[in-house]
Coordinates of C-alpha atoms and ligand atoms in Angstrom, one line a residue:
M1 CA 0.0 0.0 0.2
Q2 CA 1.7 3.4 -1.2
S3 CA 1.3 6.4 1.1
L4 CA 1.2 10.0 0.0
H5 CA 0.5 13.6 1.2
Y6 CA -1.2 16.2 0.3
N7 CA -2.4 20.0 1.5
V8 CA -5.7 19.1 0.3
A9 CA -7.3 15.6 -0.8
I10 CA -10.4 16.1 -2.9
I11 CA -13.4 13.4 -3.3
G12 CA -15.0 13.7 -6.4
A13 CA -13.7 15.1 -10.2
G14 CA -16.9 16.7 -11.4
V15 CA -17.4 20.4 -11.8
A16 CA -17.0 21.4 -8.3
G17 CA -13.9 19.3 -7.4
L18 CA -11.9 19.9 -10.6
T19 CA -12.5 23.8 -10.3
A20 CA -11.3 23.9 -6.8
A21 CA -8.5 21.6 -7.6
L22 CA -7.5 24.1 -10.2
V23 CA -7.8 27.3 -8.2
L24 CA -5.9 25.6 -5.1
A25 CA -3.0 24.2 -7.4
K26 CA -2.6 27.5 -9.1
Q27 CA -1.7 28.9 -5.7
G28 CA 1.0 26.1 -5.0
L29 CA -0.9 23.9 -3.0
K30 CA -0.5 20.1 -3.4
V31 CA -3.7 19.0 -4.2
A32 CA -5.2 15.2 -5.1
V33 CA -8.5 14.5 -6.6
F34 CA -10.2 11.2 -6.0
D35 CA -13.0 9.9 -8.4
S36 CA -14.8 6.6 -8.3
Q37 CA -15.4 6.9 -12.3
G38 CA -13.0 7.0 -15.1
P39 CA -12.2 10.4 -17.2
E40 CA -14.7 9.3 -19.9
K41 CA -17.5 9.7 -17.6
R42 CA -20.7 11.5 -19.0
S43 CA -22.5 14.0 -16.8
F44 CA -26.3 15.2 -17.1
G45 CA -26.7 18.9 -17.0
E46 CA -26.3 20.9 -20.1
C47 CA -28.0 24.1 -20.0
V48 CA -26.5 26.8 -18.3
H49 CA -27.5 30.6 -18.1
G50 CA -25.8 33.9 -19.1
N51 CA -24.8 34.0 -15.2
I52 CA -22.3 31.5 -15.7
A53 CA -20.2 34.1 -17.6
P54 CA -18.7 36.2 -14.5
I55 CA -17.8 33.3 -12.6
L56 CA -15.9 31.9 -15.8
A57 CA -14.1 35.0 -16.1
K58 CA -13.1 35.1 -12.6
L59 CA -11.5 31.6 -13.2
N60 CA -9.9 32.6 -16.6
L61 CA -11.8 30.2 -18.4
L62 CA -14.3 32.8 -20.1
E63 CA -12.4 33.0 -23.3
Q64 CA -11.5 29.3 -24.0
F65 CA -15.3 28.7 -22.8
E66 CA -16.7 30.6 -25.6
Q67 CA -14.1 29.1 -28.4
T68 CA -15.1 25.6 -27.6
G69 CA -18.4 25.9 -29.5
H70 CA -21.0 25.2 -26.8
F71 CA -24.7 26.0 -28.6
A72 CA -26.4 29.0 -27.8
L73 CA -29.2 28.4 -25.6
Q74 CA -32.1 31.2 -26.5
G75 CA -34.9 29.8 -24.3
Y76 CA -37.0 27.3 -23.6
Q77 CA -40.2 25.7 -25.2
I78 CA -42.5 25.1 -22.2
E79 CA -45.7 23.4 -21.4
W80 CA -46.1 23.4 -17.7
D81 CA -49.6 23.3 -16.5
G82 CA -51.3 21.4 -19.6
A83 CA -52.4 24.8 -20.9
G84 CA -50.7 25.0 -24.0
E85 CA -47.0 26.0 -25.3
Y86 CA -45.2 29.0 -24.5
E87 CA -41.6 30.2 -25.0
R88 CA -39.6 31.6 -22.2
H89 CA -36.7 33.8 -23.8
L90 CA -33.5 34.4 -22.1
L91 CA -32.9 37.3 -24.0
A92 CA -34.7 39.6 -21.8
S93 CA -33.3 38.1 -18.5
P94 CA -30.8 40.1 -16.8
H95 CA -27.8 38.0 -18.0
G96 CA -29.0 37.4 -21.5
T97 CA -28.8 34.3 -23.4
G98 CA -27.0 31.2 -22.0
W99 CA -25.3 27.8 -23.6
I100 CA -26.3 24.5 -24.1
L101 CA -23.1 22.8 -23.0
N102 CA -21.0 20.2 -24.8
R103 CA -20.4 18.3 -21.0
S104 CA -17.9 16.1 -22.3
A105 CA -15.7 18.9 -24.1
F106 CA -16.5 21.1 -20.8
D107 CA -15.5 18.7 -18.2
K108 CA -12.5 17.8 -20.4
T109 CA -11.2 21.6 -20.2
L110 CA -11.8 21.6 -16.3
F111 CA -9.5 18.2 -15.9
L112 CA -6.9 19.5 -18.2
Q113 CA -6.7 22.9 -16.5
A114 CA -6.5 21.5 -13.2
Q115 CA -3.9 19.0 -14.0
Q116 CA -1.8 21.5 -15.8
A117 CA -2.1 23.7 -12.6
G118 CA -0.5 20.8 -11.0
A119 CA -3.2 18.9 -9.2
E120 CA -2.9 15.1 -9.3
I121 CA -6.2 13.4 -10.5
F122 CA -6.7 9.6 -9.5
W123 CA -9.6 7.8 -11.3
H124 CA -11.4 4.6 -10.4
A125 CA -10.2 5.6 -6.9
R126 CA -13.2 6.2 -4.3
L127 CA -13.1 6.9 -0.6
H128 CA -13.0 4.3 1.4
H129 CA -12.4 5.3 5.1
L130 CA -11.2 8.5 6.8
K131 CA -10.1 9.4 10.3
L132 CA -8.9 13.0 11.8
Q133 CA -5.6 12.5 13.6
G134 CA -4.6 15.4 15.2
E135 CA -3.6 18.1 12.3
K136 CA -4.2 15.7 9.7
W137 CA -6.5 13.2 7.8
D138 CA -5.8 9.7 7.4
L139 CA -7.8 8.6 4.2
V140 CA -8.0 5.1 2.8
I141 CA -8.7 5.1 -0.9
K142 CA -9.7 1.9 -2.8
H143 CA -8.9 1.5 -6.5
D144 CA -11.2 -0.1 -8.8
D145 CA -8.2 -2.8 -9.3
G146 CA -9.0 -3.8 -5.4
T147 CA -5.5 -2.3 -4.2
H148 CA -5.7 0.5 -1.8
S149 CA -3.5 3.7 -1.1
S150 CA -3.1 5.5 2.2
V151 CA -3.4 9.3 1.9
T152 CA -2.6 11.9 4.3
A153 CA -3.8 15.6 3.8
N154 CA -4.3 18.9 5.9
F155 CA -7.7 19.2 4.4
A156 CA -10.5 17.3 2.8
I157 CA -13.2 18.2 0.4
D158 CA -16.3 16.8 -0.1
A159 CA -17.1 17.3 -3.8
S160 CA -18.9 14.0 -4.6
G161 CA -22.1 15.6 -5.7
R162 CA -25.3 14.2 -4.1
A163 CA -23.6 11.0 -3.0
R164 CA -21.6 13.0 0.0
V165 CA -19.4 10.2 0.5
L166 CA -16.9 12.4 2.8
T167 CA -19.8 14.4 4.9
R168 CA -21.9 11.2 5.3
K169 CA -19.1 9.2 6.9
L170 CA -18.6 12.3 9.2
G171 CA -22.4 12.1 10.0
V172 CA -23.1 15.9 9.0
F173 CA -26.8 16.4 8.7
E174 CA -28.5 16.9 5.3
K175 CA -32.0 18.1 4.5
K176 CA -33.9 16.9 1.4
A177 CA -36.5 19.2 0.2
D178 CA -38.2 16.6 -1.8
T179 CA -37.7 13.0 -3.5
L180 CA -36.8 14.1 -6.9
I181 CA -35.3 11.3 -9.5
A182 CA -34.4 11.5 -13.2
C183 CA -34.8 8.5 -15.9
C184 CA -32.3 9.8 -18.5
S185 CA -30.7 8.5 -21.7
Y186 CA -28.7 9.8 -24.7
F187 CA -30.5 10.1 -28.1
Q188 CA -29.0 10.0 -31.6
H189 CA -31.0 11.6 -34.5
S190 CA -30.7 10.7 -38.1
A191 CA -31.9 14.0 -39.3
K192 CA -30.4 17.3 -38.2
H193 CA -32.6 18.7 -35.7
S194 CA -31.8 22.3 -36.1
M195 CA -35.4 23.7 -35.3
F196 CA -35.0 23.1 -31.9
A197 CA -31.1 23.7 -31.8
K198 CA -31.3 27.0 -29.6
K199 CA -34.1 25.5 -27.5
A200 CA -34.6 22.9 -24.5
I201 CA -38.1 21.7 -24.2
I202 CA -39.9 21.4 -20.7
Q203 CA -42.9 19.3 -20.6
S204 CA -45.1 18.7 -17.4
D205 CA -47.5 15.6 -17.2
Q206 CA -49.3 13.8 -14.5
Y207 CA -46.3 12.3 -12.6
G208 CA -43.7 14.7 -13.2
W209 CA -41.9 16.4 -16.2
W210 CA -39.9 16.3 -18.9
Y211 CA -36.4 17.8 -20.2
L212 CA -35.3 17.4 -23.6
V213 CA -31.9 19.0 -24.6
P214 CA -30.3 19.1 -28.0
F215 CA -26.8 19.4 -27.4
S216 CA -25.1 18.8 -30.8
S217 CA -26.7 18.4 -34.3
S218 CA -27.6 14.8 -34.0
Q219 CA -27.8 14.4 -30.0
S220 CA -30.0 14.9 -27.4
S221 CA -30.6 13.9 -23.9
L222 CA -33.8 13.1 -22.6
C223 CA -34.9 13.3 -18.7
Y224 CA -38.3 12.3 -17.2
F225 CA -38.2 13.8 -13.4
T226 CA -40.6 12.2 -10.9
D227 CA -40.5 10.9 -7.4
T228 CA -38.6 7.8 -6.3
D229 CA -41.9 6.1 -5.0
L230 CA -44.0 6.5 -8.5
S231 CA -44.0 4.5 -11.6
I232 CA -40.6 5.1 -13.6
P233 CA -39.6 3.9 -17.0
K234 CA -36.5 1.6 -16.6
S235 CA -35.0 1.5 -19.9
A236 CA -34.4 4.1 -22.9
D237 CA -36.8 2.4 -25.1
A238 CA -39.7 2.7 -22.1
L239 CA -38.7 6.5 -21.6
L240 CA -38.8 7.0 -25.3
E241 CA -42.3 5.0 -26.0
M242 CA -43.4 7.3 -22.8
A243 CA -42.0 10.5 -24.2
N244 CA -43.8 9.9 -27.6
T245 CA -47.4 9.9 -25.9
H246 CA -46.9 14.0 -25.5
S247 CA -47.4 15.8 -28.9
A248 CA -44.9 18.6 -27.6
L249 CA -42.3 16.1 -27.3
T250 CA -43.2 14.0 -30.2
Q251 CA -42.3 16.5 -33.1
Y252 CA -38.6 16.4 -31.7
L253 CA -38.4 12.6 -31.2
T254 CA -39.2 11.2 -34.8
A255 CA -36.0 9.2 -36.3
C256 CA -34.1 9.0 -33.2
E257 CA -32.9 6.2 -31.0
P258 CA -31.0 5.5 -28.0
D259 CA -27.4 5.9 -28.2
K260 CA -25.8 2.9 -27.1
T261 CA -22.4 4.0 -26.2
T262 CA -23.9 5.3 -22.7
P263 CA -26.2 3.6 -20.8
F264 CA -29.8 4.6 -19.3
K265 CA -29.5 6.0 -16.1
I266 CA -31.8 6.7 -13.0
V267 CA -30.1 9.4 -10.8
P268 CA -31.0 11.4 -7.7
A269 CA -32.2 15.2 -8.6
Y270 CA -33.6 16.2 -5.4
S271 CA -32.9 19.7 -4.1
S272 CA -31.1 19.5 -0.7
S273 CA -28.4 21.1 1.5
L274 CA -26.1 20.2 4.4
A275 CA -26.6 22.0 7.8
S276 CA -23.1 23.1 7.6
Y277 CA -20.9 23.6 4.4
F278 CA -17.5 23.2 6.3
G279 CA -16.4 21.9 9.7
K280 CA -13.1 20.8 11.4
R281 CA -10.4 20.7 8.5
W282 CA -13.3 19.9 5.8
L283 CA -15.3 21.8 3.2
A284 CA -18.4 20.9 1.0
L285 CA -18.6 22.1 -2.4
G286 CA -21.2 21.9 -5.4
D287 CA -23.9 19.4 -5.1
A288 CA -22.4 18.0 -1.9
A289 CA -23.1 21.4 -0.3
C290 CA -26.4 22.1 -1.6
S291 CA -28.2 20.4 -4.9
Y292 CA -30.4 22.4 -6.9
D293 CA -33.8 21.2 -8.9
P294 CA -32.6 20.9 -12.4
L295 CA -35.7 22.8 -13.5
S296 CA -33.5 26.0 -12.5
S297 CA -30.5 25.4 -14.8
Y298 CA -28.5 26.4 -12.1
G299 CA -26.2 23.6 -10.7
V300 CA -23.6 23.8 -12.9
T301 CA -22.9 27.6 -12.3
S302 CA -23.4 26.8 -8.6
A303 CA -20.8 24.4 -8.7
L304 CA -18.3 26.3 -10.1
G305 CA -19.4 29.2 -7.7
S306 CA -19.2 27.3 -4.8
A307 CA -15.4 25.9 -6.0
F308 CA -14.1 29.4 -6.6
Y309 CA -15.5 31.1 -3.4
G310 CA -14.7 28.1 -1.0
A311 CA -11.2 27.4 -2.7
S312 CA -10.7 31.2 -2.1
A313 CA -11.7 30.7 1.4
L314 CA -9.8 27.8 2.1
L315 CA -6.7 29.8 0.8
K316 CA -7.4 32.6 3.3
Y317 CA -7.8 29.7 6.0
F318 CA -4.2 28.6 5.1
N319 CA -3.2 32.5 5.6
N320 CA -4.6 31.9 9.1
E321 CA -8.0 33.8 8.3
P322 CA -10.3 30.9 9.1
Q323 CA -13.6 33.3 9.3
Y324 CA -13.6 33.3 5.3
L325 CA -15.1 29.5 5.5
G326 CA -18.3 31.2 7.4
V327 CA -18.6 33.9 4.4
Y328 CA -18.6 31.2 1.8
Q329 CA -21.0 29.3 3.7
Q330 CA -23.2 32.2 4.3
L331 CA -23.0 33.2 0.5
M332 CA -24.1 29.8 -0.8
Q333 CA -27.1 29.1 2.0
A334 CA -28.5 32.7 1.0
R335 CA -28.5 32.0 -2.8
F336 CA -30.0 28.7 -2.0
L337 CA -33.0 30.0 0.0
D338 CA -33.7 32.1 -2.7
F339 CA -33.9 29.2 -5.2
L340 CA -36.0 27.2 -2.7
E341 CA -38.5 29.9 -2.8
Q342 CA -38.6 30.0 -6.2
K343 CA -38.8 26.2 -6.8
D344 CA -42.0 26.5 -5.0
I345 CA -43.5 29.3 -6.6
E346 CA -42.6 27.4 -10.1
Y347 CA -44.0 23.9 -8.9
S348 CA -47.1 25.5 -7.5
K349 CA -48.1 27.0 -11.0
V350 CA -49.2 23.5 -12.0
S351 CA -52.7 22.9 -11.1
H352 CA -53.7 20.7 -13.8
Y353 CA -52.7 17.3 -12.5
Q354 CA -53.6 15.6 -9.1
S355 CA -51.2 13.1 -8.6
A356 CA -49.1 12.7 -5.3
F357 CA -46.1 14.3 -7.6
W358 CA -48.0 17.6 -7.7
Q359 CA -49.9 17.6 -4.7
R360 CA -46.8 17.2 -2.6
R361 CA -45.4 20.3 -4.1
K362 CA -48.3 22.6 -3.5
V363 CA -47.4 25.5 -1.0
A364 CA -49.8 25.2 2.0
Ligands
LIG401 C1 -30.8 14.8 -14.7 C2 -30.0 16.1 -14.2 C3 -30.0 17.1 -15.3 C4 -29.3 18.4 -15.1 N1 -29.5 19.4 -15.6 C5 -29.0 20.5 -15.5 C6 -28.7 21.5 -16.2 O1 -29.6 21.5 -17.5 N2 -28.0 22.7 -16.0 C7 -27.2 22.8 -14.6 O2 -26.6 23.8 -14.6 N3 -27.3 21.9 -13.9 C8 -27.9 20.7 -14.1 N4 -28.0 19.5 -13.4 C9 -27.3 19.6 -12.1 C10 -25.6 19.5 -12.3 O3 -25.3 18.4 -13.2 C11 -25.0 19.5 -11.0 O4 -25.3 20.4 -10.4 C12 -23.6 19.3 -11.4 O5 -22.8 18.6 -12.0 C13 -22.7 19.4 -9.8 O6 -21.6 19.3 -10.0 P1 -20.4 18.6 -8.8 O7 -19.4 18.6 -9.4 O8 -21.0 19.4 -7.4 O9 -21.2 17.1 -8.7 P2 -20.9 16.0 -9.7 O10 -21.2 16.5 -11.0 O11 -22.2 14.9 -9.4 O12 -19.6 15.3 -9.4 C14 -19.2 14.4 -8.5 C15 -18.3 13.3 -8.4 O13 -18.0 12.6 -7.4 C16 -17.7 11.3 -7.6 N5 -17.8 10.6 -6.7 C17 -19.1 10.1 -6.2 N6 -19.1 9.2 -5.3 C18 -17.6 9.0 -5.1 C19 -16.9 8.1 -4.2 N7 -17.4 7.3 -3.2 N8 -15.3 8.5 -4.5 C20 -15.0 9.4 -5.5 N9 -15.8 10.0 -6.2 C21 -16.8 10.1 -5.9 C22 -18.7 11.1 -9.0 O14 -18.1 9.9 -10.1 C23 -18.5 12.5 -9.8 O15 -17.8 12.5 -10.8 C24 -28.7 18.4 -13.9 C25 -28.7 17.1 -12.7 C26 -29.4 16.2 -13.2 C27 -29.4 15.0 -12.1

């Protein structure tokens, strides 16, 4: 078993973990990132609004981002309460139009930037055990080939998304606002679907809602959001069949078939927050700190922002100014509470359907 020492050990190489690694390694800290998956992993979450630009600029990533060729997101085609379709244009929003991310390209940029800054990234490596011993953490990392590494670090970061592997091991209290899950698949279109290339489609139905996002001229992601205890599609074909019962979706789903290179997935999508975003020698970032309903299209921007502000606060901590960790938490919690209010308003607009899914979301 090898033994390694780092200033900071980060669990999770998603948007939050890689961005924090970039910020910290750039300032000369020795940083390791561990992820249970491989670099080829594909993450859902393509739509971002214009408010991602200021945070990308702070990270010096905006220029490269604009050259990567992400689609413009001009707005949403929405049918939200069974009352006909309407369009919500983003041009009139305070930050202007947004983007439909090519997530593979976006995630790869973050990975390469973090690596170039000097962070060490270990794939197929999951957190197995951790213990605070005096001034440092002892971590045991389990690799997919069955071997273990022993790692010590002065500080540990939970950036493992809703899995919250580090903070759950520490017993940090988490509050879930709902039990939303997403049934998702990627689709290949044989005909170019330029007609909806600049829009994402949102459609409510009796037991949840649909999200159809075209992220290249021949590919889209389709997700159905519902609750864990309700009836759910269990394969890409079942998902497509269900989607095709909705006229607003059918027009975009002709001549398409499931992308066989990426499996159908059922993933958690609930809104939630930790009671505390930091503690003795640990910090939570991105979805691990607070997770947003995908209806908000805010998860990726939040992950970037929380990594930037959280890592900046950690640099202050290493400079004997620990109070900035509290400032980071206040900033994140205030934004999350605003979002919860907005989420309740959006869901309570739907009164057309009477199922448990919508009843649970009625504001008393
Ligand atoms: C279906 C769906 C659609 C979405 N759509 C949008 C959207 O349109 N716009 C938007 O902005 N956001 C969207 N989101 C949210 C967005 O994807 C997330 O908010 C964002 O990816 C959070 O990034 P993160 O780095 O915090 O977590 P994640 O991206 O979840 O990364 C966590 C990482 O931790 C790793 N990990 C997990 N367990 C372990 C372990 N035991 N050991 C080591 N590593 C581990 C995982 O492999 C993963 O790489 C969507 C989410 C879902 C589920």
